[in-house]
PDB file of C-alpha atoms in Angstrom:
ATOM      1  CA  LEU Z   6       0.000   0.000   0.000  1.00  0.00           C
ATOM      2  CA  LEU Z   7       1.425   3.345  -1.040  1.00  0.00           C
ATOM      3  CA  THR Z   8       0.427   6.597   0.500  1.00  0.00           C
ATOM      4  CA  ALA Z   9       1.346  10.070  -0.587  1.00  0.00           C
ATOM      5  CA  ALA Z  10       1.756  12.631   2.118  1.00  0.00           C
ATOM      6  CA  GLY Z  11       2.443  16.314   2.143  1.00  0.00           C
ATOM      7  CA  PHE Z  12       0.991  17.343  -1.187  1.00  0.00           C
ATOM      8  CA  ASN Z  13       0.903  21.095  -1.619  1.00  0.00           C
ATOM      9  CA  LEU Z  14      -0.981  22.423  -4.594  1.00  0.00           C
ATOM     10  CA  LEU Z  15      -0.135  26.087  -4.538  1.00  0.00           C
ATOM     11  CA  ALA Z  16      -2.159  28.872  -6.066  1.00  0.00           C
ATOM     12  CA  LEU Z  17      -1.455  28.734  -9.765  1.00  0.00           C
ATOM     13  CA  SER Z  18      -1.344  31.775 -11.976  1.00  0.00           C
ATOM     14  CA  VAL Z  19      -0.352  32.682 -15.498  1.00  0.00           C
ATOM     15  CA  ASN Z  20       0.564  36.247 -16.366  1.00  0.00           C
ATOM     16  CA  ALA Z  21       0.857  37.845 -19.782  1.00  0.00           C
ATOM     17  CA  GLN Z  22       4.366  36.437 -20.237  1.00  0.00           C
ATOM     18  CA  GLU Z  23       3.250  32.819 -19.709  1.00  0.00           C
ATOM     19  CA  SER Z  24       5.030  32.491 -16.369  1.00  0.00           C
ATOM     20  CA  PHE Z  25       4.344  29.096 -14.788  1.00  0.00           C
ATOM     21  CA  SER Z  26       4.496  29.387 -11.016  1.00  0.00           C
ATOM     22  CA  GLY Z  27       2.550  26.434  -9.625  1.00  0.00           C
ATOM     23  CA  LYS Z  28       4.053  23.303  -8.137  1.00  0.00           C
ATOM     24  CA  VAL Z  29       3.144  20.006  -6.515  1.00  0.00           C
ATOM     25  CA  ALA Z  30       5.533  18.590  -3.905  1.00  0.00           C
ATOM     26  CA  GLY Z  31       5.371  15.785  -1.400  1.00  0.00           C
ATOM     27  CA  SER Z  32       6.718  12.467  -0.213  1.00  0.00           C
ATOM     28  CA  VAL Z  33       5.853   8.887  -1.081  1.00  0.00           C
ATOM     29  CA  THR Z  34       5.762   6.339   1.747  1.00  0.00           C
ATOM     30  CA  GLY Z  35       4.565   2.789   2.293  1.00  0.00           C
ATOM     31  CA  ASN Z  36       4.197   1.407   5.817  1.00  0.00           C
ATOM     32  CA  GLN Z  37       5.912   4.592   7.048  1.00  0.00           C
ATOM     33  CA  VAL Z  38       9.022   3.885   4.927  1.00  0.00           C
ATOM     34  CA  ALA Z  39      10.188   6.210   2.131  1.00  0.00           C
ATOM     35  CA  ILE Z  40       9.641   4.832  -1.375  1.00  0.00           C
ATOM     36  CA  GLU Z  41      12.561   5.597  -3.698  1.00  0.00           C
ATOM     37  CA  SER Z  42      12.058   5.836  -7.474  1.00  0.00           C
ATOM     38  CA  ALA Z  43       8.261   5.913  -7.368  1.00  0.00           C
ATOM     39  CA  THR Z  44       6.773   7.366 -10.550  1.00  0.00           C
ATOM     40  CA  ILE Z  45       4.586  10.412 -10.010  1.00  0.00           C
ATOM     41  CA  ASN Z  46       2.314  11.245 -12.949  1.00  0.00           C
ATOM     42  CA  LEU Z  47       0.619  14.630 -12.980  1.00  0.00           C
ATOM     43  CA  LEU Z  48      -2.491  14.322 -15.148  1.00  0.00           C
ATOM     44  CA  ASN Z  49      -4.735  16.999 -16.609  1.00  0.00           C
ATOM     45  CA  ALA Z  50      -8.035  16.642 -14.760  1.00  0.00           C
ATOM     46  CA  ALA Z  51     -10.135  17.305 -17.868  1.00  0.00           C
ATOM     47  CA  ASP Z  52      -8.937  14.307 -19.882  1.00  0.00           C
ATOM     48  CA  SER Z  53      -6.335  12.440 -17.759  1.00  0.00           C
ATOM     49  CA  SER Z  54      -3.574  13.173 -20.269  1.00  0.00           C
ATOM     50  CA  ILE Z  55      -0.064  13.347 -18.805  1.00  0.00           C
ATOM     51  CA  ALA Z  56       1.042  16.896 -17.994  1.00  0.00           C
ATOM     52  CA  LYS Z  57       4.367  16.039 -16.273  1.00  0.00           C
ATOM     53  CA  ILE Z  58       6.232  13.070 -14.764  1.00  0.00           C
ATOM     54  CA  ALA Z  59       8.655  12.928 -11.827  1.00  0.00           C
ATOM     55  CA  LEU Z  60      10.478  10.307  -9.732  1.00  0.00           C
ATOM     56  CA  SER Z  61      10.805  10.287  -5.961  1.00  0.00           C
ATOM     57  CA  ASP Z  62      14.329  10.564  -4.544  1.00  0.00           C
ATOM     58  CA  LYS Z  63      16.055   8.376  -1.910  1.00  0.00           C
ATOM     59  CA  THR Z  64      13.960   9.966   0.839  1.00  0.00           C
ATOM     60  CA  GLY Z  65      10.680   9.592  -1.090  1.00  0.00           C
ATOM     61  CA  GLN Z  66      10.526  13.322  -1.849  1.00  0.00           C
ATOM     62  CA  PHE Z  67       9.436  14.735  -5.195  1.00  0.00           C
ATOM     63  CA  GLU Z  68       8.597  18.078  -6.754  1.00  0.00           C
ATOM     64  CA  ILE Z  69       6.892  18.992 -10.002  1.00  0.00           C
ATOM     65  CA  ALA Z  70       7.364  22.697 -10.715  1.00  0.00           C
ATOM     66  CA  LYS Z  71       6.557  25.277 -13.376  1.00  0.00           C
ATOM     67  CA  LEU Z  72       2.883  24.322 -13.683  1.00  0.00           C
ATOM     68  CA  ALA Z  73       0.326  26.304 -15.584  1.00  0.00           C
ATOM     69  CA  ASP Z  74      -2.933  27.301 -13.937  1.00  0.00           C
ATOM     70  CA  GLY Z  75      -5.360  24.390 -13.956  1.00  0.00           C
ATOM     71  CA  LYS Z  76      -6.734  21.312 -12.228  1.00  0.00           C
ATOM     72  CA  TYR Z  77      -4.611  18.174 -12.002  1.00  0.00           C
ATOM     73  CA  LEU Z  78      -4.768  14.601 -10.746  1.00  0.00           C
ATOM     74  CA  VAL Z  79      -1.776  12.867  -9.161  1.00  0.00           C
ATOM     75  CA  LYS Z  80      -1.085   9.171  -9.893  1.00  0.00           C
ATOM     76  CA  ILE Z  81       1.738   7.446  -8.000  1.00  0.00           C
ATOM     77  CA  GLN Z  82       3.130   4.035  -8.942  1.00  0.00           C
ATOM     78  CA  SER Z  83       5.942   1.910  -7.579  1.00  0.00           C
ATOM     79  CA  VAL Z  84       7.181  -1.603  -8.261  1.00  0.00           C
ATOM     80  CA  GLY Z  85       8.012  -3.756  -5.319  1.00  0.00           C
TER      81      GLY Z  85
END
């Protein structure tokens, strides 16, 4: 069982120069142990297409930055 803790979806905004300032960050754990190399898929909520992909580090931490304003889904997968 994987759990994702500490997700922060910040206020997202786009100005006239297409500045992407949103981010999603957190940690991936299973049974209170960090999960290294978990795949984090950020999906567009409207159609579930992949917006960005990241991997968790040795401590289970990940960050997906430079996001455009919008609604997203987070899908986390790990083998093991």
